[in-house]
Coordinates of C-alpha atoms and ligand atoms in Angstrom, one line a residue:
Chain Z
M1 CA 82.1 101.1 -6.2
V2 CA 80.7 97.9 -4.9
T3 CA 82.8 95.9 -2.2
V4 CA 82.1 92.4 -2.4
V5 CA 82.0 90.6 1.0
A6 CA 82.4 86.9 0.8
A7 CA 79.6 85.3 2.7
V8 CA 81.0 83.6 5.9
A9 CA 79.1 80.9 7.3
L10 CA 79.1 80.3 11.1
A11 CA 80.8 77.0 10.7
D12 CA 83.7 78.7 8.7
C13 CA 84.7 80.6 12.2
R14 CA 86.2 77.4 13.1
A15 CA 88.5 77.0 10.3
I16 CA 89.4 80.5 10.3
A17 CA 90.4 80.6 13.9
R18 CA 92.2 77.3 13.7
R19 CA 94.4 78.6 10.8
D20 CA 94.8 82.4 11.6
G21 CA 93.9 82.4 15.4
L22 CA 91.3 84.1 17.6
D23 CA 91.3 87.7 16.3
A24 CA 90.7 86.4 12.8
G25 CA 88.0 84.1 14.0
W26 CA 86.4 86.9 15.9
Q27 CA 86.2 89.1 12.7
A28 CA 84.7 86.1 10.8
L29 CA 82.1 85.7 13.6
V30 CA 81.3 89.5 13.5
T31 CA 80.9 89.3 9.7
A32 CA 78.9 86.1 9.8
T33 CA 76.3 87.3 12.1
G34 CA 76.3 90.9 11.2
A35 CA 77.1 91.9 14.9
G36 CA 78.3 95.2 15.7
E37 CA 81.8 95.8 17.0
L38 CA 81.0 95.6 20.6
L39 CA 78.2 93.2 21.7
F40 CA 77.3 92.7 25.4
G41 CA 76.3 89.3 26.9
P42 CA 73.4 88.4 29.1
G43 CA 75.5 89.9 32.1
G44 CA 76.1 93.1 30.3
H45 CA 79.9 92.4 29.6
G46 CA 81.7 92.3 26.3
L47 CA 85.1 92.3 24.9
C48 CA 86.2 95.3 23.1
P49 CA 88.9 95.5 20.4
P50 CA 92.2 97.2 21.2
G51 CA 91.8 101.0 21.1
W52 CA 88.1 100.9 21.4
Q53 CA 86.5 104.3 22.4
P54 CA 83.9 103.8 25.2
Q55 CA 81.7 106.5 24.0
R56 CA 81.1 104.5 20.8
G57 CA 78.8 102.3 22.9
G58 CA 77.7 98.8 22.2
T59 CA 74.6 96.7 21.9
D60 CA 73.1 93.8 23.9
S61 CA 70.8 92.3 21.0
R62 CA 72.2 89.2 20.1
P63 CA 72.1 88.6 16.3
A64 CA 70.7 85.2 15.4
G65 CA 73.3 82.3 15.5
W66 CA 75.5 84.3 17.7
V67 CA 76.1 81.5 20.4
L68 CA 76.4 78.9 17.9
G69 CA 79.0 80.9 15.9
L70 CA 80.8 81.6 19.0
T71 CA 80.9 78.0 19.9
W72 CA 82.4 77.2 16.3
L73 CA 84.8 80.2 17.1
R74 CA 85.9 78.7 20.4
L75 CA 86.2 75.3 18.9
G76 CA 88.8 76.5 16.3
V77 CA 90.7 78.5 18.9
S78 CA 90.9 75.2 20.9
Q79 CA 92.2 73.4 17.7
W80 CA 94.7 76.2 17.2
L81 CA 96.0 75.7 20.7
L82 CA 96.1 72.1 20.1
D83 CA 98.3 72.6 17.1
Q84 CA 100.4 74.9 19.0
A85 CA 101.1 72.3 21.6
R86 CA 101.8 69.7 19.0
T87 CA 104.4 71.7 17.4
Y88 CA 105.9 72.5 20.8
L89 CA 106.0 68.9 21.9
A90 CA 107.5 67.8 18.6
G91 CA 110.3 70.0 19.0
R92 CA 111.2 69.4 22.6
T93 CA 112.9 66.3 23.9
S94 CA 113.2 64.5 27.4
G95 CA 115.9 62.0 27.6
G96 CA 116.6 62.4 24.0
V97 CA 113.0 61.5 22.7
P98 CA 110.8 64.0 21.4
L99 CA 108.1 64.8 24.0
I100 CA 105.3 64.0 21.6
Q101 CA 106.4 60.3 21.7
Q102 CA 106.0 60.2 25.5
Q103 CA 102.9 57.9 25.9
L104 CA 101.5 60.0 28.7
V105 CA 101.7 63.0 26.5
Q106 CA 100.1 61.0 23.5
G107 CA 97.2 60.0 25.9
S108 CA 96.5 63.6 26.7
L109 CA 96.7 64.5 22.9
A110 CA 94.4 61.8 22.2
E111 CA 92.0 62.9 24.9
A112 CA 92.1 66.6 23.6
V113 CA 91.3 65.8 20.1
T114 CA 88.5 63.5 21.2
E115 CA 86.7 66.1 23.2
Q116 CA 87.2 68.7 20.2
Q117 CA 85.8 66.0 17.8
G118 CA 82.8 65.5 20.2
V119 CA 81.8 69.1 19.8
V120 CA 82.5 68.9 16.0
A121 CA 80.1 66.1 15.8
V122 CA 77.4 67.8 18.0
L123 CA 77.4 71.1 16.1
D124 CA 77.6 69.3 12.6
A125 CA 74.5 67.4 13.5
L126 CA 72.7 70.3 14.9
E127 CA 73.4 72.4 11.8
S128 CA 72.1 69.6 9.4
A129 CA 69.1 69.0 11.3
G130 CA 68.6 72.8 11.5
D131 CA 68.2 72.8 15.3
E132 CA 68.7 75.5 17.8
L133 CA 71.6 75.1 20.1
S134 CA 69.9 75.4 23.6
P135 CA 71.5 77.5 26.4
S136 CA 72.2 74.4 28.4
L137 CA 73.7 72.4 25.7
A138 CA 76.0 75.4 24.5
A139 CA 77.1 75.9 28.2
H140 CA 78.1 72.2 28.3
L141 CA 80.0 72.3 24.9
H142 CA 82.0 75.4 26.0
R143 CA 82.8 73.8 29.3
Q144 CA 84.2 71.0 27.2
I145 CA 86.1 73.4 25.1
T146 CA 87.7 75.1 28.1
D147 CA 88.6 71.9 29.7
T148 CA 90.1 70.7 26.5
D149 CA 92.1 74.0 26.3
R150 CA 93.4 73.3 29.9
M151 CA 94.9 70.1 28.4
S152 CA 96.7 71.9 25.7
L153 CA 97.9 74.5 28.0
R154 CA 99.5 71.8 30.4
L155 CA 101.1 70.3 27.5
L156 CA 102.8 73.7 26.5
G157 CA 104.8 73.8 29.7
A158 CA 105.4 77.2 31.6
G159 CA 105.6 78.9 28.0
G160 CA 101.8 78.6 28.0
F161 CA 101.5 80.3 31.4
L162 CA 103.0 83.6 29.7
S163 CA 100.5 86.4 28.9
D164 CA 101.7 86.4 25.1
G165 CA 100.9 83.7 22.9
P166 CA 98.8 80.6 23.7
G167 CA 98.3 81.4 27.2
G168 CA 96.9 84.6 26.8
I169 CA 94.6 83.6 24.0
A170 CA 93.2 80.7 25.9
H171 CA 92.3 83.2 28.7
L172 CA 90.7 85.6 26.4
S173 CA 88.7 82.6 24.9
E174 CA 87.5 81.7 28.4
L175 CA 86.5 85.4 29.0
L176 CA 84.5 85.2 25.8
A177 CA 82.4 82.4 26.8
D178 CA 81.8 83.8 30.4
A179 CA 80.7 87.2 28.8
H180 CA 78.4 85.6 26.2
L181 CA 76.7 82.4 27.6
D182 CA 73.7 81.9 29.8
G183 CA 75.8 79.8 32.0
V184 CA 73.6 76.9 33.1
D185 CA 76.1 73.9 33.2
H186 CA 76.8 72.9 36.5
D187 CA 77.3 69.7 38.4
D188 CA 73.9 70.5 40.0
H189 CA 72.4 70.1 36.7
R190 CA 74.2 67.2 35.5
S191 CA 73.4 65.3 38.6
G192 CA 70.0 66.6 39.2
Chain G
M1 CA 107.9 66.7 71.7
T2 CA 104.7 64.8 72.1
I3 CA 102.2 64.5 69.4
T4 CA 99.8 66.6 71.1
D5 CA 102.5 69.3 71.4
Q6 CA 103.0 69.3 67.7
D7 CA 99.3 69.3 67.0
D8 CA 99.0 72.2 69.2
R9 CA 101.8 74.1 67.6
L10 CA 100.4 73.7 64.1
R11 CA 96.9 74.6 65.3
V12 CA 98.2 77.9 66.7
L13 CA 100.2 78.6 63.5
R14 CA 97.1 77.8 61.3
E15 CA 95.0 80.0 63.1
R16 CA 97.3 82.9 63.0
A17 CA 98.3 82.5 59.5
R18 CA 94.7 82.6 58.6
E19 CA 94.5 86.1 60.1
W20 CA 97.8 87.0 58.1
A21 CA 96.2 85.8 54.9
E22 CA 93.1 88.2 55.4
Q23 CA 95.6 91.0 55.3
L24 CA 97.1 90.0 51.9
R25 CA 93.9 90.2 50.1
P26 CA 93.6 94.1 49.8
H27 CA 96.9 94.3 48.3
A28 CA 96.6 91.4 45.8
F29 CA 95.6 93.2 42.9
E30 CA 97.9 96.0 43.2
L31 CA 100.7 93.4 43.4
E32 CA 99.5 91.8 40.1
R33 CA 99.7 95.0 38.3
D34 CA 103.0 96.0 39.7
P35 CA 105.1 93.2 41.3
D36 CA 107.3 95.6 42.8
T37 CA 104.6 96.8 45.3
V38 CA 105.8 93.9 47.6
Y39 CA 108.5 96.4 48.6
R40 CA 105.9 98.2 50.5
H41 CA 104.5 95.2 52.2
L42 CA 107.4 93.8 54.0
D43 CA 106.0 94.5 57.4
L44 CA 102.9 92.4 56.8
P45 CA 103.2 89.3 59.1
A46 CA 103.0 86.8 56.4
V47 CA 105.7 88.4 54.5
D48 CA 107.8 88.6 57.4
Y49 CA 107.2 84.8 58.3
V50 CA 108.1 83.9 54.8
G51 CA 111.3 85.8 55.1
K52 CA 112.2 84.0 58.2
M53 CA 111.2 80.5 56.9
L54 CA 114.1 78.0 56.4
I55 CA 116.9 79.6 58.4
P56 CA 118.2 76.9 60.4
P57 CA 117.6 77.4 64.2
R58 CA 121.3 77.6 64.9
M59 CA 121.4 80.6 62.7
Q60 CA 118.1 82.3 63.6
P61 CA 118.1 84.3 66.9
N62 CA 114.6 86.0 65.9
P63 CA 112.2 83.3 64.7
M64 CA 108.5 83.9 64.3
R65 CA 107.0 83.6 67.7
I66 CA 103.3 83.0 68.5
G67 CA 102.4 82.5 72.1
D68 CA 104.8 80.1 73.8
Y69 CA 105.9 78.6 70.1
E70 CA 108.8 79.5 67.9
Y71 CA 108.6 78.8 64.1
Y72 CA 111.4 78.4 61.9
G73 CA 109.7 77.1 58.8
T74 CA 112.4 74.1 58.8
T75 CA 110.0 71.2 58.9
A76 CA 107.8 70.4 55.7
V77 CA 104.8 70.1 58.0
E78 CA 105.0 73.5 59.4
R79 CA 105.5 74.9 55.9
V80 CA 102.3 73.0 54.4
V81 CA 100.2 74.5 57.2
A82 CA 101.4 78.0 56.7
A83 CA 101.5 77.8 52.9
E84 CA 98.0 76.7 52.4
E85 CA 96.7 79.5 54.8
I86 CA 98.9 82.4 53.3
A87 CA 98.2 81.1 49.7
S88 CA 94.6 81.2 50.5
G89 CA 95.0 85.0 51.2
D90 CA 97.3 85.6 48.1
A91 CA 99.6 83.1 46.6
G92 CA 101.1 85.8 44.5
M93 CA 102.4 87.6 47.8
F94 CA 103.7 84.2 49.1
L95 CA 105.9 83.9 46.2
A96 CA 106.9 87.5 46.0
S97 CA 108.2 87.5 49.6
P98 CA 111.9 87.6 50.4
G99 CA 113.5 84.8 52.1
A100 CA 115.7 81.6 51.8
S101 CA 113.3 79.7 49.7
L102 CA 114.1 76.9 47.6
S103 CA 117.9 77.9 47.5
G104 CA 117.9 77.9 51.3
V105 CA 117.1 74.1 51.3
L106 CA 119.7 73.5 48.8
V107 CA 122.4 75.5 50.8
G108 CA 121.3 73.8 54.1
M109 CA 121.9 70.4 52.3
L110 CA 125.1 71.2 50.3
G111 CA 126.6 74.2 51.8
D112 CA 129.9 73.9 54.0
E113 CA 129.7 75.8 57.2
A114 CA 131.1 79.0 55.7
Q115 CA 128.8 78.9 53.0
Q116 CA 125.8 78.3 55.2
Q117 CA 126.8 81.5 57.4
W118 CA 127.3 83.5 54.3
Y119 CA 124.0 82.7 52.9
F120 CA 121.8 82.6 55.9
G121 CA 123.7 85.6 57.2
R122 CA 122.6 87.6 54.1
V123 CA 119.0 86.3 54.2
R124 CA 118.7 87.2 58.1
E125 CA 120.3 90.6 58.0
R126 CA 117.6 92.4 55.8
P127 CA 114.6 91.3 53.4
T128 CA 116.7 89.5 50.9
W129 CA 115.2 87.8 47.7
T130 CA 116.7 84.6 46.5
F131 CA 116.2 82.6 43.4
F132 CA 116.7 78.9 42.4
A133 CA 117.7 78.4 38.7
L134 CA 117.4 75.1 37.3
T135 CA 115.0 75.4 34.3
E136 CA 116.5 76.5 30.9
P137 CA 114.8 77.6 27.7
A138 CA 115.2 74.0 26.1
R139 CA 115.0 72.0 29.3
G140 CA 112.2 72.0 31.7
S141 CA 111.0 68.7 32.8
D142 CA 114.2 67.1 31.7
A143 CA 116.4 69.3 33.7
M144 CA 119.0 66.7 33.9
A145 CA 120.0 67.5 30.4
L146 CA 120.7 71.3 31.3
S147 CA 123.4 72.9 29.3
T148 CA 124.7 76.1 31.3
T149 CA 128.2 75.6 31.9
L150 CA 130.7 76.4 34.5
R151 CA 133.8 76.9 32.8
K152 CA 137.3 76.6 34.5
A153 CA 140.0 78.6 33.0
S154 CA 143.7 77.6 33.1
D155 CA 144.4 79.7 36.0
G156 CA 141.6 77.8 37.9
S157 CA 139.1 80.8 37.6
L158 CA 135.4 79.8 37.2
T159 CA 132.9 81.6 34.9
L160 CA 129.2 80.7 34.1
H161 CA 127.5 80.7 30.9
G162 CA 124.2 80.1 29.5
E163 CA 120.4 80.9 30.2
K164 CA 117.7 80.0 32.5
R165 CA 114.0 80.7 32.2
Y166 CA 110.9 80.8 34.4
V167 CA 113.0 81.4 37.4
G168 CA 110.9 82.9 40.3
N169 CA 112.2 86.3 41.8
A170 CA 115.4 86.2 39.6
T171 CA 115.0 89.7 38.7
R172 CA 114.7 91.4 42.2
A173 CA 116.9 88.9 43.9
Q174 CA 120.3 89.6 45.5
L175 CA 121.7 86.1 45.4
G176 CA 120.5 82.7 44.3
T177 CA 121.8 79.2 43.1
V178 CA 122.4 78.2 39.8
F179 CA 122.8 74.6 38.3
A180 CA 125.5 74.4 35.8
R181 CA 127.5 71.6 33.9
T182 CA 131.1 70.9 34.5
G183 CA 131.1 67.6 32.6
P184 CA 128.7 65.1 30.9
G185 CA 126.0 63.2 32.6
P186 CA 124.2 63.7 36.0
L187 CA 127.4 63.7 37.9
G188 CA 128.8 66.4 35.7
V189 CA 126.3 69.0 37.3
V190 CA 126.9 71.3 40.2
A191 CA 125.1 74.2 42.1
V192 CA 126.8 77.4 42.6
L193 CA 126.0 80.5 44.5
V194 CA 125.7 83.6 42.6
E195 CA 125.3 87.3 43.3
T196 CA 123.0 89.2 41.0
D197 CA 125.0 92.2 41.0
A198 CA 128.0 90.2 39.4
P199 CA 129.0 91.3 36.0
G200 CA 127.4 89.3 33.2
Y201 CA 124.1 88.6 35.1
Q202 CA 121.2 90.0 33.3
A203 CA 117.8 89.0 34.3
E204 CA 114.4 90.1 32.9
P205 CA 110.7 89.4 34.1
L206 CA 108.4 87.6 32.1
D207 CA 104.8 88.6 31.7
T208 CA 102.6 85.9 33.0
I209 CA 98.7 85.2 33.1
G210 CA 98.7 84.8 37.0
L211 CA 101.1 84.4 40.2
R212 CA 102.5 87.6 38.9
G213 CA 103.9 88.3 42.2
A214 CA 106.4 85.5 41.7
Q215 CA 107.9 87.6 38.8
I216 CA 109.3 84.6 37.0
S217 CA 112.4 85.6 34.9
A218 CA 114.7 84.8 32.0
I219 CA 118.3 84.9 33.1
R220 CA 121.6 85.1 31.0
F221 CA 124.9 84.4 32.5
D222 CA 127.5 85.9 30.3
G223 CA 130.7 84.7 31.8
V224 CA 129.7 85.4 35.3
P225 CA 132.8 85.0 37.5
V226 CA 132.2 82.5 40.3
D227 CA 134.4 82.2 43.1
P228 CA 135.5 78.6 43.7
G229 CA 134.2 78.9 47.3
R230 CA 130.8 79.4 46.0
V231 CA 130.5 76.0 44.5
L232 CA 128.2 73.9 46.8
G233 CA 129.1 70.8 48.1
A234 CA 132.9 70.7 47.2
H235 CA 133.4 68.7 50.5
L236 CA 130.8 66.1 49.5
P237 CA 131.0 63.1 46.9
A238 CA 130.1 64.0 43.3
S239 CA 127.1 61.9 43.7
A240 CA 125.6 63.9 46.7
R241 CA 126.1 67.2 44.9
G242 CA 124.4 67.7 41.3
M243 CA 120.9 66.6 40.3
W244 CA 120.6 64.4 43.2
S245 CA 120.5 67.5 45.4
A246 CA 118.0 69.2 43.2
L247 CA 115.7 66.4 43.5
R248 CA 116.0 66.2 47.2
T249 CA 115.3 69.8 47.5
F250 CA 112.1 69.4 45.3
N251 CA 111.3 66.5 47.7
L252 CA 111.4 68.7 50.7
L253 CA 109.4 71.7 49.2
R254 CA 107.1 69.8 47.1
P255 CA 104.5 69.4 50.0
G256 CA 104.6 73.3 50.3
V257 CA 103.8 73.7 46.7
A258 CA 100.9 71.3 46.9
A259 CA 99.6 73.5 50.0
I260 CA 99.9 76.5 47.7
A261 CA 97.7 74.9 45.1
L262 CA 95.4 73.8 48.0
G263 CA 95.2 77.1 49.4
I264 CA 94.0 78.7 46.0
A265 CA 91.4 76.1 45.7
R266 CA 90.1 76.6 49.1
A267 CA 89.9 80.4 48.5
A268 CA 87.8 79.8 45.5
I269 CA 85.4 77.4 47.2
E270 CA 85.0 79.8 50.1
Y271 CA 84.3 82.8 47.9
A272 CA 81.9 80.7 45.9
R273 CA 80.2 79.7 49.2
S274 CA 79.9 83.3 50.5
N275 CA 79.0 85.1 47.2
G276 CA 76.8 82.6 45.5
E277 CA 73.1 82.5 46.0
R278 CA 72.3 81.1 49.3
G279 CA 71.6 77.2 49.3
R280 CA 72.6 76.8 45.5
H281 CA 75.0 74.3 44.7
R282 CA 75.3 73.0 48.1
E283 CA 75.9 69.6 47.0
E284 CA 78.6 70.6 44.7
L285 CA 80.3 72.8 47.2
D286 CA 80.3 70.1 49.6
R287 CA 81.8 67.8 47.3
L288 CA 84.7 70.3 46.6
G289 CA 84.9 70.7 50.3
H290 CA 85.6 67.1 50.7
R291 CA 88.2 67.1 48.1
V292 CA 89.9 69.9 49.9
H293 CA 90.0 67.9 53.3
T294 CA 91.2 64.8 51.5
T295 CA 94.0 66.6 49.7
R296 CA 95.0 68.3 52.8
Q297 CA 95.3 65.2 54.8
L298 CA 97.5 63.7 51.8
I299 CA 99.8 66.8 51.7
L300 CA 100.3 66.5 55.6
R301 CA 101.2 62.9 55.4
A302 CA 103.6 63.6 52.5
A303 CA 105.2 66.4 54.6
H304 CA 105.7 64.0 57.5
E305 CA 107.2 61.5 55.2
V306 CA 109.8 63.9 53.8
D307 CA 110.6 65.2 57.2
R308 CA 111.1 61.6 58.3
D309 CA 113.3 61.0 55.1
P310 CA 113.8 63.5 52.5
R311 CA 114.4 60.7 49.9
N312 CA 110.8 59.8 50.0
G313 CA 109.2 62.3 47.9
Y314 CA 106.7 60.1 46.0
L315 CA 103.9 60.8 48.3
A316 CA 104.7 64.5 47.9
S317 CA 104.3 63.9 44.0
A318 CA 101.0 62.4 44.5
A319 CA 99.9 65.2 46.7
K320 CA 101.1 67.9 44.4
A321 CA 99.5 66.3 41.3
Q322 CA 96.2 66.2 43.2
A323 CA 96.3 69.6 44.5
A324 CA 97.1 71.2 41.3
Q325 CA 94.3 69.5 39.7
L326 CA 92.0 70.5 42.4
A327 CA 93.2 74.1 42.2
E328 CA 92.3 74.2 38.4
E329 CA 89.0 72.4 38.8
A330 CA 87.8 74.2 41.8
T331 CA 88.5 77.6 40.4
L332 CA 86.7 77.0 37.2
Q333 CA 83.8 75.2 38.9
S334 CA 83.4 78.2 41.4
L335 CA 83.1 80.6 38.4
R336 CA 80.6 78.5 36.8
M337 CA 78.6 78.6 40.0
L338 CA 78.4 82.2 40.0
G339 CA 76.9 82.4 36.6
P340 CA 77.3 84.3 33.4
G341 CA 79.7 87.3 33.7
A342 CA 81.4 85.8 36.9
R343 CA 84.9 86.6 35.5
F344 CA 84.0 90.3 35.4
E345 CA 81.6 90.4 38.3
H346 CA 84.2 88.5 40.5
P347 CA 87.7 89.6 39.6
W348 CA 89.0 87.8 42.6
L349 CA 87.8 84.6 41.1
D350 CA 89.3 85.3 38.1
K351 CA 92.5 85.9 39.5
L352 CA 92.5 82.6 41.4
A353 CA 91.6 80.8 38.1
R354 CA 94.7 82.3 36.5
D355 CA 97.1 81.7 39.4
A356 CA 95.7 78.1 39.5
R357 CA 97.2 77.4 36.2
G358 CA 100.7 78.3 37.2
V359 CA 101.1 75.9 40.2
E360 CA 100.9 73.1 37.6
F361 CA 104.5 73.8 36.5
M362 CA 106.2 74.7 39.8
E363 CA 108.5 71.8 40.9
G364 CA 107.4 69.6 38.2
T365 CA 104.2 69.0 36.1
R366 CA 101.2 66.5 36.6
N367 CA 102.9 64.1 34.3
V368 CA 106.3 64.2 35.9
Q369 CA 104.8 63.7 39.3
R370 CA 102.6 60.9 38.0
L371 CA 105.7 59.2 36.7
N372 CA 107.3 59.4 40.2
V373 CA 104.3 58.1 41.8
C374 CA 104.1 55.0 39.5
H375 CA 107.9 54.5 39.9
A376 CA 107.5 54.2 43.5
L377 CA 104.5 52.0 43.2
T378 CA 106.5 49.4 41.2
K379 CA 109.3 49.7 43.8
G380 CA 106.9 48.5 46.3
R381 CA 106.9 51.8 48.3
F382 CA 103.1 51.7 48.9
D383 CA 103.1 47.9 49.7
D384 CA 102.8 48.4 53.7
D385 CA 100.2 51.1 53.6
Ligands
FAD401 C1 105.1 80.1 38.4 C2 106.3 79.1 38.1 C3 107.4 79.4 38.9 C4 108.5 78.7 38.4 N1 109.5 78.8 39.4 C5 110.9 78.2 39.0 C6 111.9 78.6 39.7 O1 112.0 79.3 40.7 N2 113.1 77.8 39.3 C7 113.4 77.1 38.2 O2 114.4 76.6 37.7 N3 112.2 76.8 37.4 C8 111.0 77.2 37.8 N4 109.7 77.2 37.0 C9 109.8 76.3 35.6 C10 109.2 74.9 36.0 O3 110.0 74.2 36.9 C11 109.0 74.3 34.8 O4 108.0 75.0 34.0 C12 108.7 72.6 34.7 O5 109.6 72.0 35.4 C13 108.1 72.3 33.4 O6 109.1 72.5 32.4 P1 108.4 73.1 31.0 O7 107.8 74.3 31.3 O8 109.9 73.3 30.2 O9 107.7 72.0 30.4 P2 108.3 70.8 29.5 O10 109.0 70.1 30.1 O11 108.3 71.5 28.1 O12 106.7 69.9 29.5 C14 105.8 70.1 28.4 C15 104.9 69.1 28.6 O13 105.4 67.9 28.6 C16 105.0 66.9 29.6 N5 106.3 66.1 29.7 C17 107.5 66.5 29.7 N6 108.4 65.5 29.9 C18 107.6 64.3 30.0 C19 107.8 63.0 30.0 N7 109.0 62.5 30.4 N8 106.6 61.9 30.2 C20 105.4 62.5 30.1 N9 105.3 63.9 29.9 C21 106.3 64.8 29.8 C22 104.8 68.0 30.6 O14 104.1 67.2 31.7 C23 103.9 69.1 30.1 O15 102.8 68.7 30.0 C24 108.8 77.9 37.5 C25 107.5 77.8 36.6 C26 106.1 78.6 36.9 C27 105.1 78.5 36.0

């Protein structure tokens, strides 16, 4: 019997992660790139699925498009987080007014979505030009995603500091970037 | 006391607290995994000092003594110096420590003599954990609208009903203070003293991403009986009891929370400095160092201000917002400086980055602090500086 696996484009990782969360996005990334279950980054670190048997080993040869796909994935997770924050803020009030109507909150939401759209714009342009994502640009985009996620976490209140739910997912997303990027985006480079 | 004596007193405390902080680090990960390990560390001087803090001198025959000086932790200035240093060792252990904490300030402000003797007597007698329950599942920043109620039966007996959430130490505490409603509006809020072995009290720890020593908890009050003598501030006018007292408590302790954030930021920067490649990122580290310095000065100024007049918490709001931001940014930046895989190679920095996320919410979020600061600005509070 032949199983037909729908082809997953790297960019689809974003929509899948946004809709179904990090786990689903990760599966999509693995499918899209043909990566093994456990892939090590440049420092020899990787995140393993729950119940992973260490003796099964892993690989450190990154398939083509891995970092680009990871960027789409983390962007989708970032959008998922912001969606969680929007839902939370719509359902919570201060002085009888929903938090989502507080202008300071609206400013943060606008800032967060602007940062995300910046990443979308860069990745889209890159893909249509068929260009590579350079390590330095990748590091910059991931930093932008992390900073955006921190905005969403602040908007989620102390609930976003719990290990379960958005707070834990955001940490996992930060760990993924740390394990898989070459890490060259420092202030040194920006100012130098 | 002259300014010089005061400066020397604080210098001595800072130096000593820095040594205490060193002794916390080896236990920090263990405390994260199992917050109950704090019980094994009650003899550490930092934990001992925190346990003695905030007990009024007239009730504290045995304060922390260093050289010729005695330390009671009853001024904000003393607390910020100690808090920065201890938190640079481990903010989790600072928050896990027994002591009078927030409730102590509240009891000092609202309690009558008998209530103070009872509360501080308990805290002084043996290591005692306390909690301060204001936040509710549906009410955080808007605590004014809290819905936990203190019901009065026809025979005059009182019972507590409702839920609180994210309350530090509420699972391990022996006693604490709870804000509850007796009627509508801000004047319909009172604070009561509660013992955790009372029937109907139930607390459960919440699993957090950082500051796990604090063991923030969810509490349920299922008709917890409250002795009328445990209602705080019955001898004061209603306007001085309820939310007003919570706000003033926050004013007094907010510089200390800012200092905890600063301690976390500084620890990250010091770690990056000594573990990064020599000479690399010097400019970036220097810039962060300057931010630590300016934030510290702002915190000290804010602490002096609330010591002078506890109503003046606006500078403390400015300092807390700035320090929480610095803690997040400095921890993330330090991780980046150490290159790919830093979260895994340097778990200490990963811990600091996780802890930094939590200080944002303690005693009010950045937005809430900003609103306080802007309110003060429009009232002309900054016109003379
Ligand atoms: C480590 C830790 C320890 C804690 N310890 C205690 C404790 O001991 N006792 C206790 O009672 N509580 C404690 N808390 C809870 C803390 O006080 C609350 O988390 C805090 O007040 C924020 O409330 P919230 O989490 O419900 O966020 P929310 O109030 O739901 O805020 C969500 C978002 O909306 C923003 N926002 C809210 N209102 C406004 C507004 N009017 N204008 C603009 N923006 C707004 C906030 O800034 C935030 O970004 C603790 C929390 C933590 C993380």
